[in-house]
Amino acid sequence: ALADPRAAERLRSLLYDPALNVRDAAFTALARLLEAEPLNAAEAGLNAPSENVRQRGLQLLVAEARKTPIKSLDDRPAVMLADVLNDSFRAVRSEALKAALNLKVGGGGASTLRFVMRSQHPDVRREAMTEAMAGVGDPGGWDVLFEFLNDPDPSLRTEAYHFAARKTKGLE
């Protein structure tokens, strides 16, 4: 309200406050202050140490991505979403996975699954594999599933192999 150029930095520092209501109010105020730059506000939220602020940052990121569709994986919202798929909080990265699928980051279908598969967390990749299994009949579906045979997680490799072995009987 006073057009203080240091206001954003002060609010960012309050995102680290131990009190939930302070962090929440700080993020709300920061988002309002940065209305012209919503991705900067989302980034501040995503970089905060607490789960609730990260979730709010993700919500803001997704809302902005819905307004302006992601055309390239190099677009800032896509890069930010890729980072959130590696978040340390399982609930946050799970919401990021749902957002990536709904926003069809990378173009939808197999391309979106490949985008999600870049996560370092096996739980995210497992969800991507479940989606791949459900869509093996779609264009590129089998290719995505076969990529799981090289996954760093042994349980995902095994599951992909067993699924492929069951489903390909009678096929060349």
PDB file of N, CA and C in Angstrom, residues 10-97:
ATOM      1  N   ARG A  10      10.484  -8.329   2.611  1.00  0.00           N
ATOM      2  CA  ARG A  10      10.018  -8.511   3.992  1.00  0.00           C
ATOM      3  C   ARG A  10       8.977  -9.623   4.070  1.00  0.00           C
ATOM      4  N   LEU A  11       8.079  -9.628   3.094  1.00  0.00           N
ATOM      5  CA  LEU A  11       7.057 -10.676   3.075  1.00  0.00           C
ATOM      6  C   LEU A  11       7.686 -12.043   2.819  1.00  0.00           C
ATOM      7  N   ARG A  12       8.669 -12.086   1.925  1.00  0.00           N
ATOM      8  CA  ARG A  12       9.355 -13.357   1.671  1.00  0.00           C
ATOM      9  C   ARG A  12       9.983 -13.892   2.956  1.00  0.00           C
ATOM     10  N   SER A  13      10.550 -13.015   3.755  1.00  0.00           N
ATOM     11  CA  SER A  13      11.169 -13.475   5.004  1.00  0.00           C
ATOM     12  C   SER A  13      10.122 -14.026   5.969  1.00  0.00           C
ATOM     13  N   LEU A  14       8.903 -13.498   5.909  1.00  0.00           N
ATOM     14  CA  LEU A  14       7.838 -13.996   6.783  1.00  0.00           C
ATOM     15  C   LEU A  14       7.324 -15.375   6.360  1.00  0.00           C
ATOM     16  N   LEU A  15       7.651 -15.800   5.148  1.00  0.00           N
ATOM     17  CA  LEU A  15       7.281 -17.153   4.708  1.00  0.00           C
ATOM     18  C   LEU A  15       8.031 -18.217   5.520  1.00  0.00           C
ATOM     19  N   TYR A  16       9.052 -17.804   6.245  1.00  0.00           N
ATOM     20  CA  TYR A  16       9.857 -18.709   7.066  1.00  0.00           C
ATOM     21  C   TYR A  16       9.430 -18.686   8.534  1.00  0.00           C
ATOM     22  N   ASP A  17       8.403 -17.917   8.842  1.00  0.00           N
ATOM     23  CA  ASP A  17       7.953 -17.796  10.232  1.00  0.00           C
ATOM     24  C   ASP A  17       7.430 -19.140  10.734  1.00  0.00           C
ATOM     25  N   PRO A  18       7.640 -19.458  12.002  1.00  0.00           N
ATOM     26  CA  PRO A  18       7.147 -20.734  12.530  1.00  0.00           C
ATOM     27  C   PRO A  18       5.619 -20.805  12.642  1.00  0.00           C
ATOM     28  N   ALA A  19       4.941 -19.679  12.686  1.00  0.00           N
ATOM     29  CA  ALA A  19       3.477 -19.684  12.849  1.00  0.00           C
ATOM     30  C   ALA A  19       2.780 -19.809  11.496  1.00  0.00           C
ATOM     31  N   LEU A  20       1.888 -20.791  11.411  1.00  0.00           N
ATOM     32  CA  LEU A  20       1.155 -21.060  10.181  1.00  0.00           C
ATOM     33  C   LEU A  20       0.381 -19.834   9.695  1.00  0.00           C
ATOM     34  N   ASN A  21      -0.319 -19.169  10.607  1.00  0.00           N
ATOM     35  CA  ASN A  21      -1.143 -18.033  10.185  1.00  0.00           C
ATOM     36  C   ASN A  21      -0.290 -16.868   9.673  1.00  0.00           C
ATOM     37  N   VAL A  22       0.918 -16.710  10.186  1.00  0.00           N
ATOM     38  CA  VAL A  22       1.821 -15.653   9.700  1.00  0.00           C
ATOM     39  C   VAL A  22       2.292 -15.994   8.289  1.00  0.00           C
ATOM     40  N   ARG A  23       2.691 -17.242   8.083  1.00  0.00           N
ATOM     41  CA  ARG A  23       3.144 -17.663   6.746  1.00  0.00           C
ATOM     42  C   ARG A  23       2.026 -17.508   5.733  1.00  0.00           C
ATOM     43  N   ASP A  24       0.832 -17.915   6.116  1.00  0.00           N
ATOM     44  CA  ASP A  24      -0.317 -17.841   5.227  1.00  0.00           C
ATOM     45  C   ASP A  24      -0.638 -16.386   4.861  1.00  0.00           C
ATOM     46  N   ALA A  25      -0.662 -15.520   5.847  1.00  0.00           N
ATOM     47  CA  ALA A  25      -0.943 -14.103   5.597  1.00  0.00           C
ATOM     48  C   ALA A  25       0.163 -13.462   4.757  1.00  0.00           C
ATOM     49  N   ALA A  26       1.397 -13.855   5.008  1.00  0.00           N
ATOM     50  CA  ALA A  26       2.520 -13.315   4.245  1.00  0.00           C
ATOM     51  C   ALA A  26       2.426 -13.716   2.778  1.00  0.00           C
ATOM     52  N   PHE A  27       2.056 -14.976   2.521  1.00  0.00           N
ATOM     53  CA  PHE A  27       1.943 -15.404   1.123  1.00  0.00           C
ATOM     54  C   PHE A  27       0.779 -14.699   0.433  1.00  0.00           C
ATOM     55  N   THR A  28      -0.338 -14.560   1.119  1.00  0.00           N
ATOM     56  CA  THR A  28      -1.479 -13.840   0.554  1.00  0.00           C
ATOM     57  C   THR A  28      -1.085 -12.414   0.185  1.00  0.00           C
ATOM     58  N   ALA A  29      -0.399 -11.746   1.090  1.00  0.00           N
ATOM     59  CA  ALA A  29       0.024 -10.363   0.844  1.00  0.00           C
ATOM     60  C   ALA A  29       1.044 -10.303  -0.293  1.00  0.00           C
ATOM     61  N   LEU A  30       1.955 -11.249  -0.334  1.00  0.00           N
ATOM     62  CA  LEU A  30       2.965 -11.277  -1.390  1.00  0.00           C
ATOM     63  C   LEU A  30       2.319 -11.506  -2.754  1.00  0.00           C
ATOM     64  N   ALA A  31       1.352 -12.408  -2.804  1.00  0.00           N
ATOM     65  CA  ALA A  31       0.652 -12.667  -4.063  1.00  0.00           C
ATOM     66  C   ALA A  31      -0.085 -11.418  -4.548  1.00  0.00           C
ATOM     67  N   ARG A  32      -0.666 -10.680  -3.631  1.00  0.00           N
ATOM     68  CA  ARG A  32      -1.334  -9.430  -4.005  1.00  0.00           C
ATOM     69  C   ARG A  32      -0.326  -8.386  -4.466  1.00  0.00           C
ATOM     70  N   LEU A  33       0.762  -8.288  -3.752  1.00  0.00           N
ATOM     71  CA  LEU A  33       1.790  -7.311  -4.087  1.00  0.00           C
ATOM     72  C   LEU A  33       2.393  -7.596  -5.464  1.00  0.00           C
ATOM     73  N   LEU A  34       2.524  -8.862  -5.782  1.00  0.00           N
ATOM     74  CA  LEU A  34       3.123  -9.268  -7.059  1.00  0.00           C
ATOM     75  C   LEU A  34       2.074  -9.708  -8.076  1.00  0.00           C
ATOM     76  N   GLU A  35       0.890  -9.127  -8.019  1.00  0.00           N
ATOM     77  CA  GLU A  35      -0.187  -9.509  -8.950  1.00  0.00           C
ATOM     78  C   GLU A  35       0.244  -9.411 -10.400  1.00  0.00           C
ATOM     79  N   ALA A  36       1.064  -8.440 -10.724  1.00  0.00           N
ATOM     80  CA  ALA A  36       1.534  -8.276 -12.104  1.00  0.00           C
ATOM     81  C   ALA A  36       2.577  -9.327 -12.472  1.00  0.00           C
ATOM     82  N   GLU A  37       3.157  -9.979 -11.469  1.00  0.00           N
ATOM     83  CA  GLU A  37       4.186 -10.997 -11.665  1.00  0.00           C
ATOM     84  C   GLU A  37       3.834 -12.251 -10.872  1.00  0.00           C
ATOM     85  N   PRO A  38       2.731 -12.925 -11.205  1.00  0.00           N
ATOM     86  CA  PRO A  38       2.280 -14.053 -10.380  1.00  0.00           C
ATOM     87  C   PRO A  38       3.271 -15.217 -10.315  1.00  0.00           C
ATOM     88  N   LEU A  39       4.066 -15.400 -11.358  1.00  0.00           N
ATOM     89  CA  LEU A  39       5.042 -16.498 -11.300  1.00  0.00           C
ATOM     90  C   LEU A  39       6.136 -16.219 -10.280  1.00  0.00           C
ATOM     91  N   ASN A  40       6.450 -14.955 -10.058  1.00  0.00           N
ATOM     92  CA  ASN A  40       7.429 -14.616  -9.015  1.00  0.00           C
ATOM     93  C   ASN A  40       6.867 -14.919  -7.629  1.00  0.00           C
ATOM     94  N   ALA A  41       5.590 -14.635  -7.441  1.00  0.00           N
ATOM     95  CA  ALA A  41       4.941 -14.964  -6.161  1.00  0.00           C
ATOM     96  C   ALA A  41       4.876 -16.474  -5.982  1.00  0.00           C
ATOM     97  N   ALA A  42       4.523 -17.191  -7.054  1.00  0.00           N
ATOM     98  CA  ALA A  42       4.466 -18.659  -6.975  1.00  0.00           C
ATOM     99  C   ALA A  42       5.839 -19.227  -6.645  1.00  0.00           C
ATOM    100  N   GLU A  43       6.871 -18.676  -7.264  1.00  0.00           N
ATOM    101  CA  GLU A  43       8.227 -19.148  -7.008  1.00  0.00           C
ATOM    102  C   GLU A  43       8.638 -18.921  -5.554  1.00  0.00           C
ATOM    103  N   ALA A  44       8.265 -17.774  -5.006  1.00  0.00           N
ATOM    104  CA  ALA A  44       8.561 -17.502  -3.595  1.00  0.00           C
ATOM    105  C   ALA A  44       7.871 -18.530  -2.710  1.00  0.00           C
ATOM    106  N   GLY A  45       6.634 -18.858  -3.015  1.00  0.00           N
ATOM    107  CA  GLY A  45       5.908 -19.858  -2.244  1.00  0.00           C
ATOM    108  C   GLY A  45       6.524 -21.244  -2.377  1.00  0.00           C
ATOM    109  N   LEU A  46       6.928 -21.592  -3.596  1.00  0.00           N
ATOM    110  CA  LEU A  46       7.511 -22.912  -3.831  1.00  0.00           C
ATOM    111  C   LEU A  46       8.879 -23.073  -3.185  1.00  0.00           C
ATOM    112  N   ASN A  47       9.543 -21.974  -2.942  1.00  0.00           N
ATOM    113  CA  ASN A  47      10.863 -22.031  -2.300  1.00  0.00           C
ATOM    114  C   ASN A  47      10.793 -21.932  -0.780  1.00  0.00           C
ATOM    115  N   ALA A  48       9.605 -21.772  -0.246  1.00  0.00           N
ATOM    116  CA  ALA A  48       9.432 -21.672   1.211  1.00  0.00           C
ATOM    117  C   ALA A  48       9.662 -23.043   1.849  1.00  0.00           C
ATOM    118  N   PRO A  49      10.032 -23.065   3.117  1.00  0.00           N
ATOM    119  CA  PRO A  49      10.324 -24.346   3.760  1.00  0.00           C
ATOM    120  C   PRO A  49       9.098 -25.141   4.221  1.00  0.00           C
ATOM    121  N   SER A  50       7.936 -24.517   4.273  1.00  0.00           N
ATOM    122  CA  SER A  50       6.775 -25.236   4.814  1.00  0.00           C
ATOM    123  C   SER A  50       5.858 -25.736   3.703  1.00  0.00           C
ATOM    124  N   GLU A  51       5.254 -26.871   3.978  1.00  0.00           N
ATOM    125  CA  GLU A  51       4.392 -27.544   2.999  1.00  0.00           C
ATOM    126  C   GLU A  51       3.196 -26.689   2.598  1.00  0.00           C
ATOM    127  N   ASN A  52       2.560 -26.025   3.551  1.00  0.00           N
ATOM    128  CA  ASN A  52       1.349 -25.273   3.229  1.00  0.00           C
ATOM    129  C   ASN A  52       1.649 -24.116   2.277  1.00  0.00           C
ATOM    130  N   VAL A  53       2.770 -23.453   2.446  1.00  0.00           N
ATOM    131  CA  VAL A  53       3.119 -22.344   1.552  1.00  0.00           C
ATOM    132  C   VAL A  53       3.507 -22.886   0.174  1.00  0.00           C
ATOM    133  N   ARG A  54       4.179 -24.006   0.148  1.00  0.00           N
ATOM    134  CA  ARG A  54       4.531 -24.621  -1.147  1.00  0.00           C
ATOM    135  C   ARG A  54       3.263 -25.011  -1.906  1.00  0.00           C
ATOM    136  N   GLN A  55       2.276 -25.546  -1.201  1.00  0.00           N
ATOM    137  CA  GLN A  55       1.022 -25.907  -1.867  1.00  0.00           C
ATOM    138  C   GLN A  55       0.339 -24.674  -2.438  1.00  0.00           C
ATOM    139  N   ARG A  56       0.358 -23.586  -1.702  1.00  0.00           N
ATOM    140  CA  ARG A  56      -0.237 -22.344  -2.193  1.00  0.00           C
ATOM    141  C   ARG A  56       0.535 -21.803  -3.391  1.00  0.00           C
ATOM    142  N   GLY A  57       1.851 -21.933  -3.354  1.00  0.00           N
ATOM    143  CA  GLY A  57       2.669 -21.527  -4.495  1.00  0.00           C
ATOM    144  C   GLY A  57       2.346 -22.351  -5.731  1.00  0.00           C
ATOM    145  N   LEU A  58       2.153 -23.661  -5.522  1.00  0.00           N
ATOM    146  CA  LEU A  58       1.779 -24.539  -6.634  1.00  0.00           C
ATOM    147  C   LEU A  58       0.408 -24.168  -7.184  1.00  0.00           C
ATOM    148  N   GLN A  59      -0.539 -23.877  -6.312  1.00  0.00           N
ATOM    149  CA  GLN A  59      -1.872 -23.462  -6.773  1.00  0.00           C
ATOM    150  C   GLN A  59      -1.785 -22.213  -7.640  1.00  0.00           C
ATOM    151  N   LEU A  60      -0.979 -21.263  -7.225  1.00  0.00           N
ATOM    152  CA  LEU A  60      -0.811 -20.041  -7.995  1.00  0.00           C
ATOM    153  C   LEU A  60      -0.142 -20.335  -9.342  1.00  0.00           C
ATOM    154  N   LEU A  61       0.855 -21.203  -9.343  1.00  0.00           N
ATOM    155  CA  LEU A  61       1.526 -21.606 -10.577  1.00  0.00           C
ATOM    156  C   LEU A  61       0.544 -22.261 -11.545  1.00  0.00           C
ATOM    157  N   VAL A  62      -0.268 -23.174 -11.039  1.00  0.00           N
ATOM    158  CA  VAL A  62      -1.238 -23.881 -11.886  1.00  0.00           C
ATOM    159  C   VAL A  62      -2.287 -22.910 -12.428  1.00  0.00           C
ATOM    160  N   ALA A  63      -2.749 -22.007 -11.592  1.00  0.00           N
ATOM    161  CA  ALA A  63      -3.740 -21.016 -12.046  1.00  0.00           C
ATOM    162  C   ALA A  63      -3.157 -20.171 -13.169  1.00  0.00           C
ATOM    163  N   GLU A  64      -1.917 -19.806 -13.051  1.00  0.00           N
ATOM    164  CA  GLU A  64      -1.273 -19.000 -14.089  1.00  0.00           C
ATOM    165  C   GLU A  64      -1.053 -19.820 -15.358  1.00  0.00           C
ATOM    166  N   ALA A  65      -0.692 -21.089 -15.206  1.00  0.00           N
ATOM    167  CA  ALA A  65      -0.478 -21.966 -16.364  1.00  0.00           C
ATOM    168  C   ALA A  65      -1.790 -22.223 -17.109  1.00  0.00           C
ATOM    169  N   ARG A  66      -2.887 -22.214 -16.398  1.00  0.00           N
ATOM    170  CA  ARG A  66      -4.193 -22.386 -17.060  1.00  0.00           C
ATOM    171  C   ARG A  66      -4.547 -21.165 -17.913  1.00  0.00           C
ATOM    172  N   LYS A  67      -4.131 -19.983 -17.451  1.00  0.00           N
ATOM    173  CA  LYS A  67      -4.406 -18.753 -18.199  1.00  0.00           C
ATOM    174  C   LYS A  67      -3.609 -18.701 -19.498  1.00  0.00           C
ATOM    175  N   THR A  68      -2.359 -19.098 -19.411  1.00  0.00           N
ATOM    176  CA  THR A  68      -1.464 -19.087 -20.563  1.00  0.00           C
ATOM    177  C   THR A  68      -0.919 -20.492 -20.752  1.00  0.00           C
ATOM    178  N   PRO A  69      -1.482 -21.252 -21.678  1.00  0.00           N
ATOM    179  CA  PRO A  69      -1.060 -22.641 -21.848  1.00  0.00           C
ATOM    180  C   PRO A  69       0.456 -22.773 -22.066  1.00  0.00           C
ATOM    181  N   ILE A  70       1.007 -23.838 -21.549  1.00  0.00           N
ATOM    182  CA  ILE A  70       2.434 -24.126 -21.673  1.00  0.00           C
ATOM    183  C   ILE A  70       2.679 -24.672 -23.073  1.00  0.00           C
ATOM    184  N   LYS A  71       3.488 -23.963 -23.836  1.00  0.00           N
ATOM    185  CA  LYS A  71       3.750 -24.364 -25.222  1.00  0.00           C
ATOM    186  C   LYS A  71       5.026 -25.185 -25.362  1.00  0.00           C
ATOM    187  N   SER A  72       5.970 -24.942 -24.455  1.00  0.00           N
ATOM    188  CA  SER A  72       7.265 -25.593 -24.547  1.00  0.00           C
ATOM    189  C   SER A  72       7.726 -26.001 -23.149  1.00  0.00           C
ATOM    190  N   LEU A  73       8.546 -27.026 -23.093  1.00  0.00           N
ATOM    191  CA  LEU A  73       9.090 -27.455 -21.808  1.00  0.00           C
ATOM    192  C   LEU A  73      10.109 -26.454 -21.267  1.00  0.00           C
ATOM    193  N   ASP A  74      10.493 -25.505 -22.098  1.00  0.00           N
ATOM    194  CA  ASP A  74      11.405 -24.446 -21.661  1.00  0.00           C
ATOM    195  C   ASP A  74      10.660 -23.246 -21.102  1.00  0.00           C
ATOM    196  N   ASP A  75       9.328 -23.220 -21.228  1.00  0.00           N
ATOM    197  CA  ASP A  75       8.540 -22.128 -20.653  1.00  0.00           C
ATOM    198  C   ASP A  75       8.727 -22.145 -19.141  1.00  0.00           C
ATOM    199  N   ARG A  76       8.737 -20.973 -18.552  1.00  0.00           N
ATOM    200  CA  ARG A  76       8.986 -20.871 -17.108  1.00  0.00           C
ATOM    201  C   ARG A  76       8.018 -21.716 -16.275  1.00  0.00           C
ATOM    202  N   PRO A  77       6.705 -21.713 -16.582  1.00  0.00           N
ATOM    203  CA  PRO A  77       5.809 -22.564 -15.777  1.00  0.00           C
ATOM    204  C   PRO A  77       6.156 -24.056 -15.865  1.00  0.00           C
ATOM    205  N   ALA A  78       6.586 -24.525 -17.031  1.00  0.00           N
ATOM    206  CA  ALA A  78       6.956 -25.938 -17.172  1.00  0.00           C
ATOM    207  C   ALA A  78       8.209 -26.252 -16.362  1.00  0.00           C
ATOM    208  N   VAL A  79       9.175 -25.354 -16.394  1.00  0.00           N
ATOM    209  CA  VAL A  79      10.411 -25.554 -15.628  1.00  0.00           C
ATOM    210  C   VAL A  79      10.097 -25.564 -14.130  1.00  0.00           C
ATOM    211  N   MET A  80       9.237 -24.650 -13.716  1.00  0.00           N
ATOM    212  CA  MET A  80       8.860 -24.597 -12.299  1.00  0.00           C
ATOM    213  C   MET A  80       8.117 -25.862 -11.886  1.00  0.00           C
ATOM    214  N   LEU A  81       7.210 -26.330 -12.751  1.00  0.00           N
ATOM    215  CA  LEU A  81       6.448 -27.541 -12.441  1.00  0.00           C
ATOM    216  C   LEU A  81       7.370 -28.761 -12.380  1.00  0.00           C
ATOM    217  N   ALA A  82       8.363 -28.803 -13.238  1.00  0.00           N
ATOM    218  CA  ALA A  82       9.335 -29.901 -13.193  1.00  0.00           C
ATOM    219  C   ALA A  82      10.072 -29.910 -11.855  1.00  0.00           C
ATOM    220  N   ASP A  83      10.399 -28.731 -11.358  1.00  0.00           N
ATOM    221  CA  ASP A  83      11.047 -28.646 -10.050  1.00  0.00           C
ATOM    222  C   ASP A  83      10.125 -29.137  -8.936  1.00  0.00           C
ATOM    223  N   VAL A  84       8.840 -28.809  -9.038  1.00  0.00           N
ATOM    224  CA  VAL A  84       7.889 -29.209  -7.992  1.00  0.00           C
ATOM    225  C   VAL A  84       7.677 -30.722  -8.000  1.00  0.00           C
ATOM    226  N   LEU A  85       7.849 -31.360  -9.147  1.00  0.00           N
ATOM    227  CA  LEU A  85       7.753 -32.823  -9.204  1.00  0.00           C
ATOM    228  C   LEU A  85       8.863 -33.482  -8.383  1.00  0.00           C
ATOM    229  N   ASN A  86       9.864 -32.711  -8.016  1.00  0.00           N
ATOM    230  CA  ASN A  86      10.964 -33.209  -7.187  1.00  0.00           C
ATOM    231  C   ASN A  86      10.893 -32.672  -5.759  1.00  0.00           C
ATOM    232  N   ASP A  87       9.770 -32.098  -5.388  1.00  0.00           N
ATOM    233  CA  ASP A  87       9.619 -31.506  -4.063  1.00  0.00           C
ATOM    234  C   ASP A  87       9.813 -32.560  -2.973  1.00  0.00           C
ATOM    235  N   SER A  88      10.309 -32.122  -1.830  1.00  0.00           N
ATOM    236  CA  SER A  88      10.540 -33.063  -0.728  1.00  0.00           C
ATOM    237  C   SER A  88       9.246 -33.498  -0.042  1.00  0.00           C
ATOM    238  N   PHE A  89       8.169 -32.717  -0.203  1.00  0.00           N
ATOM    239  CA  PHE A  89       6.882 -33.090   0.389  1.00  0.00           C
ATOM    240  C   PHE A  89       6.067 -33.910  -0.614  1.00  0.00           C
ATOM    241  N   ARG A  90       5.704 -35.104  -0.202  1.00  0.00           N
ATOM    242  CA  ARG A  90       4.972 -36.019  -1.085  1.00  0.00           C
ATOM    243  C   ARG A  90       3.652 -35.414  -1.574  1.00  0.00           C
ATOM    244  N   ALA A  91       2.904 -34.756  -0.692  1.00  0.00           N
ATOM    245  CA  ALA A  91       1.608 -34.181  -1.081  1.00  0.00           C
ATOM    246  C   ALA A  91       1.785 -33.107  -2.141  1.00  0.00           C
ATOM    247  N   VAL A  92       2.845 -32.329  -2.029  1.00  0.00           N
ATOM    248  CA  VAL A  92       3.091 -31.254  -2.998  1.00  0.00           C
ATOM    249  C   VAL A  92       3.429 -31.845  -4.362  1.00  0.00           C
ATOM    250  N   ARG A  93       4.332 -32.818  -4.384  1.00  0.00           N
ATOM    251  CA  ARG A  93       4.698 -33.389  -5.683  1.00  0.00           C
ATOM    252  C   ARG A  93       3.550 -34.200  -6.288  1.00  0.00           C
ATOM    253  N   SER A  94       2.693 -34.774  -5.450  1.00  0.00           N
ATOM    254  CA  SER A  94       1.520 -35.485  -5.955  1.00  0.00           C
ATOM    255  C   SER A  94       0.560 -34.519  -6.650  1.00  0.00           C
ATOM    256  N   GLU A  95       0.385 -33.349  -6.049  1.00  0.00           N
ATOM    257  CA  GLU A  95      -0.467 -32.326  -6.687  1.00  0.00           C
ATOM    258  C   GLU A  95       0.178 -31.817  -7.973  1.00  0.00           C
ATOM    259  N   ALA A  96       1.499 -31.726  -7.983  1.00  0.00           N
ATOM    260  CA  ALA A  96       2.211 -31.295  -9.195  1.00  0.00           C
ATOM    261  C   ALA A  96       2.011 -32.310 -10.320  1.00  0.00           C
ATOM    262  N   LEU A  97       2.017 -33.594  -9.970  1.00  0.00           N
ATOM    263  CA  LEU A  97       1.770 -34.640 -10.953  1.00  0.00           C
ATOM    264  C   LEU A  97       0.384 -34.480 -11.565  1.00  0.00           C
TER     265      LEU A  97
END
